[in-house]
Coordinates of C-alpha atoms in Angstrom, one line a residue:
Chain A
X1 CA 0.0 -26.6 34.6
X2 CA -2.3 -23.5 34.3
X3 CA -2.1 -20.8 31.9
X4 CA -2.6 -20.5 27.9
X5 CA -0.4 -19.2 25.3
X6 CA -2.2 -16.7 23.0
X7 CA -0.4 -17.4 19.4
X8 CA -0.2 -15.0 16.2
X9 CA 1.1 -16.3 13.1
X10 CA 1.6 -13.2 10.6
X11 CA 3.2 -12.5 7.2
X12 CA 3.3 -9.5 5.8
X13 CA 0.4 -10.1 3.8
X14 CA -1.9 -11.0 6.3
X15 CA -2.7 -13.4 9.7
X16 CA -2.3 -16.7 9.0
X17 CA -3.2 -18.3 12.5
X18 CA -4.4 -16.7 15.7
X19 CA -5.7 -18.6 18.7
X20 CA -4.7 -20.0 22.3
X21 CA -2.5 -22.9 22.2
X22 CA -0.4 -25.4 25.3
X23 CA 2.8 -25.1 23.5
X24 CA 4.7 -23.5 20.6
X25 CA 7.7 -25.5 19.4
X26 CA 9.8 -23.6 16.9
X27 CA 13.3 -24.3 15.3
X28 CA 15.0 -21.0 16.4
X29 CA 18.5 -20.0 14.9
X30 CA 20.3 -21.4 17.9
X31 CA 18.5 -24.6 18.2
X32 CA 14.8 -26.0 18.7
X33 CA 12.3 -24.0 20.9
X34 CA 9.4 -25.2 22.8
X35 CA 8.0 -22.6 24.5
X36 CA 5.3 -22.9 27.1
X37 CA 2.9 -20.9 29.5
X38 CA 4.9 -18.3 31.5
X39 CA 8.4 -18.4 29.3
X40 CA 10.7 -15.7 29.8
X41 CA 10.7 -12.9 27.0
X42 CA 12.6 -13.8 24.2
X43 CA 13.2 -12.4 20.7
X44 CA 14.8 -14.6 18.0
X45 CA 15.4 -15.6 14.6
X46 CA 13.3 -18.4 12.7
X47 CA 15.0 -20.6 10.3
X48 CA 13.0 -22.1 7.4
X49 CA 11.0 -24.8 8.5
X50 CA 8.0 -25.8 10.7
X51 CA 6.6 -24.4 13.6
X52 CA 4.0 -26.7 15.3
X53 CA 1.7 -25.4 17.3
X54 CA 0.0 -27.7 20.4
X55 CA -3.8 -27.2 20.8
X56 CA -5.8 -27.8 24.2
X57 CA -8.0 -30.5 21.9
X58 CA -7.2 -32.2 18.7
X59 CA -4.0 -32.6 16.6
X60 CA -1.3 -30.4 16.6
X61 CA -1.3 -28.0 14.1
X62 CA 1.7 -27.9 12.4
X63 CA 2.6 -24.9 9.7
X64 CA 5.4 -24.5 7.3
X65 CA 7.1 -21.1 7.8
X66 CA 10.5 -19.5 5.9
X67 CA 12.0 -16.6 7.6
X68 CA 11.2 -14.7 9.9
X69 CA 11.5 -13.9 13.8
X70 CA 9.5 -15.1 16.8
X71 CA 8.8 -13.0 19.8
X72 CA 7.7 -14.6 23.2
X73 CA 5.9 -12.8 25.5
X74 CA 4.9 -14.8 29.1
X75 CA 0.9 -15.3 27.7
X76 CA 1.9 -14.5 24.3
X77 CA 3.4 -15.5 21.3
X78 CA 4.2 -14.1 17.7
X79 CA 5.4 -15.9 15.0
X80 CA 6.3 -12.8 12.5
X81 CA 7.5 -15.6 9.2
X82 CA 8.1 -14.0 5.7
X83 CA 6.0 -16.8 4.2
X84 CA 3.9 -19.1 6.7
X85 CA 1.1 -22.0 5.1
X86 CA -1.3 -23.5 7.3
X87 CA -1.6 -27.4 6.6
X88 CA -4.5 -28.4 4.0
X89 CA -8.0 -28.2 5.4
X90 CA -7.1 -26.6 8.7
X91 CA -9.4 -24.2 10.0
X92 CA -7.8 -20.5 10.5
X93 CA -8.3 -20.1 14.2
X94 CA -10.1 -16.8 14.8
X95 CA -10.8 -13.9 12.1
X96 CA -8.6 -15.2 9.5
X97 CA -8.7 -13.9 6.1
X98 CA -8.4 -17.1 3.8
X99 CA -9.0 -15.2 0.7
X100 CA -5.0 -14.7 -0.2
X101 CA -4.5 -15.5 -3.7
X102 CA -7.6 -16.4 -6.4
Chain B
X1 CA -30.1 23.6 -40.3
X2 CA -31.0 19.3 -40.9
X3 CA -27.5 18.9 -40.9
X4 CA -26.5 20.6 -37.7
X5 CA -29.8 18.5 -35.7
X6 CA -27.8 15.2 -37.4
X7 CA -24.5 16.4 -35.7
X8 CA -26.0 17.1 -32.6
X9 CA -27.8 13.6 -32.6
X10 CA -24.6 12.0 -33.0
X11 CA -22.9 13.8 -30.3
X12 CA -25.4 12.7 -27.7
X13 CA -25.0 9.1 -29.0
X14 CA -21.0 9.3 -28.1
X15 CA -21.4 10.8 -25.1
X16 CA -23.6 8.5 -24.0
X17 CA -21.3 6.0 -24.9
X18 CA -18.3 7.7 -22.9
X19 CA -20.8 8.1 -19.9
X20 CA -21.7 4.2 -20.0
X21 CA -17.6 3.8 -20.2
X22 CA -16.9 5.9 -17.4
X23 CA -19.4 4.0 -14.8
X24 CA -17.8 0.7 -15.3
X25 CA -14.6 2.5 -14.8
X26 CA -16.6 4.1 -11.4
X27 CA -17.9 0.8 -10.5
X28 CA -14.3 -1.5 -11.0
X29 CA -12.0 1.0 -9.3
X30 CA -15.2 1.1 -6.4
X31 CA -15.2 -3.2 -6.0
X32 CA -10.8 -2.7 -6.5
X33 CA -10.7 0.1 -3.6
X34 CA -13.0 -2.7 -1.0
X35 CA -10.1 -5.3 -1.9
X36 CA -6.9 -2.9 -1.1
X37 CA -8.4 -1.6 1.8
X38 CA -8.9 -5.4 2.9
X39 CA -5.4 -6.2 2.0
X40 CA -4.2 -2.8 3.7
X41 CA -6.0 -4.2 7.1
X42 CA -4.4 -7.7 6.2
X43 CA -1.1 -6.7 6.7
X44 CA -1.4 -4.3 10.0
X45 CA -0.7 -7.5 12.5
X46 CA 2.9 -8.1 11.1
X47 CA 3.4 -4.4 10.7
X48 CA 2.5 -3.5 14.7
X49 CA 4.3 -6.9 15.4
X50 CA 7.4 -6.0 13.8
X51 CA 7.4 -2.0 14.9
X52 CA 6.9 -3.9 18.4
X53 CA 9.7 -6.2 17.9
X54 CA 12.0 -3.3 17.1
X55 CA 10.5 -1.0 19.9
X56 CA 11.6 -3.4 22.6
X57 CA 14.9 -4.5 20.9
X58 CA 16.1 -0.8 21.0
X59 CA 15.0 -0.5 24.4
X60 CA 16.2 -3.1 26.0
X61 CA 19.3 -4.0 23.7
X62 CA 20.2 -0.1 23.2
X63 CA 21.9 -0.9 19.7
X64 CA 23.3 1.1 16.7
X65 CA 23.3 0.4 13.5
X66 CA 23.8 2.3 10.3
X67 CA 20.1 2.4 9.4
X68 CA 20.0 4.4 12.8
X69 CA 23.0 7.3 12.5
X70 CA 22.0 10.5 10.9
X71 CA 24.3 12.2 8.4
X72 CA 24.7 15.5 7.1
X73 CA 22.4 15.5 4.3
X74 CA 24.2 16.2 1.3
X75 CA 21.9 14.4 -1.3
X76 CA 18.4 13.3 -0.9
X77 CA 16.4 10.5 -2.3
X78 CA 12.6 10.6 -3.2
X79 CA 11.2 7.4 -3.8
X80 CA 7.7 8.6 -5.7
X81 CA 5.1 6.3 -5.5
X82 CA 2.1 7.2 -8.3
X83 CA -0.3 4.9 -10.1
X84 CA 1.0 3.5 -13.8
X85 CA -2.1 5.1 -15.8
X86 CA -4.0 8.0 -15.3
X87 CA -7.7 9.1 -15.4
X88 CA -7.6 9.3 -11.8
X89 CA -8.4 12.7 -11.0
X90 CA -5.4 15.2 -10.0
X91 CA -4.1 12.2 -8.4
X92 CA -1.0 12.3 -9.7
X93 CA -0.4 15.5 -10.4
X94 CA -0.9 16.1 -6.7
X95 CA 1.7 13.6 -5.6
X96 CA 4.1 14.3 -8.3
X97 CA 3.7 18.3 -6.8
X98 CA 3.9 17.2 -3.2
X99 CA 8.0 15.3 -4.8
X100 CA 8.9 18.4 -6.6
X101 CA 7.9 20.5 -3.4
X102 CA 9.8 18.4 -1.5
X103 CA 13.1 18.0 -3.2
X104 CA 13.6 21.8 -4.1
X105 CA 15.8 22.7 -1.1
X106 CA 17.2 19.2 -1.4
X107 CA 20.8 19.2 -2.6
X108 CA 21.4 16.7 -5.3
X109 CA 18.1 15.1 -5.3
X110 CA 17.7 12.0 -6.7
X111 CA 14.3 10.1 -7.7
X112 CA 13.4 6.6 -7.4
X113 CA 10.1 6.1 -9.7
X114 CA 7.3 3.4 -8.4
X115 CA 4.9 4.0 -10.9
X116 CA 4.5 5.1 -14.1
X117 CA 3.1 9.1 -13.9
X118 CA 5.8 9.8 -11.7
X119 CA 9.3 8.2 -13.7
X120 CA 7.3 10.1 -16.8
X121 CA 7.0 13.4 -15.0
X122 CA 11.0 13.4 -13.6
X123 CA 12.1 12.4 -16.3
X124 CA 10.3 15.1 -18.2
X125 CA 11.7 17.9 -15.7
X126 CA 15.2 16.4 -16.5
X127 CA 15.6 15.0 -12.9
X128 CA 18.1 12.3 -12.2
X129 CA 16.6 8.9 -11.9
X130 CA 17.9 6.5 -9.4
X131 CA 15.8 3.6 -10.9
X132 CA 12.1 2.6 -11.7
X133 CA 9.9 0.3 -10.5
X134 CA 6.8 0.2 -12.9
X135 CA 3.8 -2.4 -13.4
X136 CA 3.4 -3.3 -9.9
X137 CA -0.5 -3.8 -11.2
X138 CA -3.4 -3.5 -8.6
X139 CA -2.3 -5.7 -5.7
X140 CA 1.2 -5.0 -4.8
X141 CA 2.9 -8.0 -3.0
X142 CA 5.3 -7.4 -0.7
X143 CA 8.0 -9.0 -2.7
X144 CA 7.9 -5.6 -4.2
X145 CA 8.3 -4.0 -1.4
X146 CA 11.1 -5.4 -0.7
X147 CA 13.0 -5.1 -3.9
X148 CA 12.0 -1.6 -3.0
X149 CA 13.4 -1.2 -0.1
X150 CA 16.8 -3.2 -0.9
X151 CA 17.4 -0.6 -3.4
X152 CA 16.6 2.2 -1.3
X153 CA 19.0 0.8 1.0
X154 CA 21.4 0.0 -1.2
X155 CA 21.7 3.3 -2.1
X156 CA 22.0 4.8 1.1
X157 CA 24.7 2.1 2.9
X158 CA 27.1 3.1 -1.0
X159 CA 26.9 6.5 0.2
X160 CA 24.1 7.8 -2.5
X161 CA 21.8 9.3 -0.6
X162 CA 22.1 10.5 3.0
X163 CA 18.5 10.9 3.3
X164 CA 15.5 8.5 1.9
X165 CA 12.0 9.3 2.0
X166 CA 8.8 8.3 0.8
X167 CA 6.4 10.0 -1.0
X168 CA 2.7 8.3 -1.4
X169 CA -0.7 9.4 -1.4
X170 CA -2.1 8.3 2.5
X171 CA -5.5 6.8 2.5
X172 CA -7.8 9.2 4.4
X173 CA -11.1 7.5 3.2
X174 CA -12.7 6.8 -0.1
X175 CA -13.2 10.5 -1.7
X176 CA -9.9 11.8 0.0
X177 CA -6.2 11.1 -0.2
X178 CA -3.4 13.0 1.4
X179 CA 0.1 13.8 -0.2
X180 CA 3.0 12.6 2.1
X181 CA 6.4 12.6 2.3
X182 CA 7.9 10.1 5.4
X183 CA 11.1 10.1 6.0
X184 CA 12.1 6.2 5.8
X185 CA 16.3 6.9 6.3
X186 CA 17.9 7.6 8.4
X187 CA 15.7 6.1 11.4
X188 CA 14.9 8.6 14.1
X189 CA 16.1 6.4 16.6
X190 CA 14.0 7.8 19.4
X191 CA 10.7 7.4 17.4
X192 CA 11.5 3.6 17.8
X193 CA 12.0 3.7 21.4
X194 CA 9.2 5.9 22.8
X195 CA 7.2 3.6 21.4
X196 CA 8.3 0.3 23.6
X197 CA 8.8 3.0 26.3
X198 CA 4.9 3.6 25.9
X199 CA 3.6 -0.3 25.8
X200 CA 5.6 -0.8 29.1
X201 CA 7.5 -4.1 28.6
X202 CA 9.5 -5.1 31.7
X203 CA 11.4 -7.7 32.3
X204 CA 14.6 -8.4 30.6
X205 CA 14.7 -10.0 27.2
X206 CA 16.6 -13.1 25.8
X207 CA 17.7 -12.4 22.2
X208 CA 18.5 -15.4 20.3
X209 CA 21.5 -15.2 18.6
X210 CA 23.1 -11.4 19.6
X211 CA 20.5 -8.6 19.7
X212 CA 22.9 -6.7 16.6
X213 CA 22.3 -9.7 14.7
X214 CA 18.4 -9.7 15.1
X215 CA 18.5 -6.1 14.5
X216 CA 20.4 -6.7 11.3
X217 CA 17.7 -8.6 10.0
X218 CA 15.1 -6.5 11.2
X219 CA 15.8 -3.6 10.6
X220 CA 15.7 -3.9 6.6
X221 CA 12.2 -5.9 7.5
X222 CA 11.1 -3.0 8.9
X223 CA 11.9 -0.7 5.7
X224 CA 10.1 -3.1 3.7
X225 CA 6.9 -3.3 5.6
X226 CA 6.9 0.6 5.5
X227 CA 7.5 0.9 1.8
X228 CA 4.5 -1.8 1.7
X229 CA 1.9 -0.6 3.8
X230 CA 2.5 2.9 1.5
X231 CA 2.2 1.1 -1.5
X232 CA -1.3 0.0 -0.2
X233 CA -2.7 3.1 1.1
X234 CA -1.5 4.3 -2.0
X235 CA -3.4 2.1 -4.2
X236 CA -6.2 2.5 -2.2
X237 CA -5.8 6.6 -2.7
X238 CA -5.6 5.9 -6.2
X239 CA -8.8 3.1 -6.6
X240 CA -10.6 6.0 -4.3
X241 CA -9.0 9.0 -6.6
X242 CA -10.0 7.3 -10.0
X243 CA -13.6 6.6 -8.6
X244 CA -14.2 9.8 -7.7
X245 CA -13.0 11.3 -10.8
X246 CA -14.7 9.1 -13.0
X247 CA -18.0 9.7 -10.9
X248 CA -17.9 13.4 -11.8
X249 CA -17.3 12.3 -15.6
X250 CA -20.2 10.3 -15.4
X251 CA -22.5 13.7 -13.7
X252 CA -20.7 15.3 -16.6
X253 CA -21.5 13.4 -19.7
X254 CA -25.3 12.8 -18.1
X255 CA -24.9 17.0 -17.7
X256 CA -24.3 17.4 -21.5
X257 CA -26.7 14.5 -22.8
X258 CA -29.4 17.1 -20.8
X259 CA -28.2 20.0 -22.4
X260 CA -27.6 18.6 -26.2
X261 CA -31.3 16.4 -25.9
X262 CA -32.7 20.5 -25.4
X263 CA -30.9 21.9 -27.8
X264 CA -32.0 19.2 -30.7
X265 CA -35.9 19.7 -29.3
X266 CA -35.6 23.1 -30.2
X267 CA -33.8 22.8 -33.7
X268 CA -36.3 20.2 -34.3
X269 CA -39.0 22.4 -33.4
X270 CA -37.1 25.4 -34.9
X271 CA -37.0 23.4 -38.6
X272 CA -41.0 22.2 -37.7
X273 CA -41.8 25.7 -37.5
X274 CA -40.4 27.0 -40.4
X275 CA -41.7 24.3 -42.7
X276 CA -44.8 25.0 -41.3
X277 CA -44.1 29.2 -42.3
X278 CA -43.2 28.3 -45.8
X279 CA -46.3 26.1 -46.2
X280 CA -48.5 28.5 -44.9
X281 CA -46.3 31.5 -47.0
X282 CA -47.3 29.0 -49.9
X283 CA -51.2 28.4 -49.4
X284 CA -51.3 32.4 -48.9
X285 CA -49.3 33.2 -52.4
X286 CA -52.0 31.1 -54.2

């Protein structure tokens, strides 16, 4: 099936992840999301937990998140978390501030 | 005539010292403005994301909440945000002017301190404190903010306050800062949805769970990333305030090591010549 998903992952702090992805699976207030290409708009609450995000190539990136809404747009998705931590050694997609805390 | 050359010597040796003190000062509050102005630009993408958010639930949803309903204002609440220390200019003279301004035709007005200068200053005019938030140090997180802005709100859903705003210093670029005071409660409603109106969302939105309850939770999200993106422009205002000021100091003390080096030439020369008189006043008596 055609089409990309652009995907933001932001705290309030900064941009965690940003990049294009096949498929977003979240774990929304009423239940598990997975959200692909051309979804209808939706706006809903995130419980704590993990939201894994599925890459044209390599493994699935998978980032731990408490809090926080996600909004789906058809191309477009954005994971607004209160905290969100990419896994170890994962690269930070495009212009990522790593910095965070020294 | 010695003695007064001695004083003057030492004089220039302490205000060279103050001048070497007042660079590093210059030079750390120039390296700490680059980082708050990174962490200002760090947090932009959740702010537009949540003001987005919020645009297109009041749009589409059409919801009220309390946050949203004006009252008549019978007491107003100032949260002032200064810096903790001074030697930053008029800094904080200028934003504790731009409260006082602010709250004179308020009836009942209340303060709610973030930062030192400012709790000091109220407190000093005999204003009421609603509470203090103090020692935030150089990076404010937005824990902060939050605890912020639950109090704020606090205040306002008991009944406190019918009106909240927020006073901070908005980051203009490095050598100037702009008093402002935002209005942060209630929210004007219509502000929220001209701006989905304007990014021209269509479609019909699923809201998982009830769009009130979404807006519950946003809502006081959205106070917090306001009270947090002030609290970085502010410390950006101040890093840019305190470098500035302590620039001048610097031009200053270098001004006065000038004028004091002169003025010890010329005693020195002034004592030179007068030996040399007496001498000469001598040889001639013989």
């Amino acid at each position: 099936m055609a089409g990309v998903l652009m995907v933001e992952v932001v705290t309030p702090e900064r941009l965690v992840w940003s990049g294009p992805a096949e498929m977003v699976i979240a774990r929304g207030s009423e239940g598990e999301l997975g959200i692909l290409p051309h979804h209808a708009p939706l706006i809903t609450r995130l419980v704590d937990g993990s939201v894994t995000i599925r890459r044209a190539s390599g493994a699935p990136l998978v980032l731990g998140t408490s809090g926080g809404f996600l909004e789906v747009k058809p191309d477009r998705v954005t994971v607004l978390a209160d905290h969100a931590e990419l896994p170890e050694g994962a690269d930070g997609g495009a212009d990522v501030d790593v910095g965070g805390e020294e | 005539m010695a003695q007064g050359l001695k004083e003057i010597r030492r004089r220039i040796i302490s205000v060279r010292n103050i001048r070497k003190i007042t660079s590093a000062m210059k030079m750390v509050a120039a390296a700490k403005l680059r980082r708050s102005q990174q962490r200002a630009a760090a947090g932009r993408p959740y702010a537009d994301a949540v003001q987005g958010v919020l645009a297109r639930l009041a749009v589409h949803a059409g919801v009220d909440h309390p946050f949203l309903v004006e009252r008549p204002a019978a007491s107003t609440l100032a949260i002032v945000v200064t810096a903790d220390r001074g030697l930053a200019g008029a800094y904080n003279s200028n934003l504790n002017r731009a409260a006082a301004q602010l709250l004179r035709g308020a009836a009942q007005p209340r303060v709610l301190a973030v930062g030192r200068k400012g709790r000091d200053y109220f407190r000093r005019r005999g204003m009421e404190l609603a509470g203090e938030f103090l020692g935030l140090g150089d990076e404010p997180r937005f824990a902060d903010a939050q605890r912020i802005g639950q109090e704020a709100t606090r205040l306002y859903l008991a009944g406190q306050c019918d009106r909240v705003h927020l006073v901070y210093a908005q980051f203009v670029n490095a050598v100037t800062c702009r008093p402002v005071a935002v209005r942060l409660l209630p929210i004007a409603g219509e502000e929220l949805r001209g701006k989905g109106t304007k990014e021209g969302v269509g479609g019909e939105y699923i809201f998982e769970p009830e769009p009130r309850d979404v807006l519950e939770h946003l809502l006081p999200h959205y106070i917090s990333v306001l009270v947090y993106r002030a609290l970085l422009e502010a410390k950006a205002s101040e890093f840019g305030a305190r470098m500035a000021a302590m620039d001048n100091a610097t031009r200053n003390a270098g001004e006065l090591i000038d004028h004091l080096t002169l003025v010890s030439f010329r005693m020195r020369q002034a004592a030179i010549t007068e030996e040399i008189a007496e001498i000469v006043g001598g040889a001639n008596a013989l």
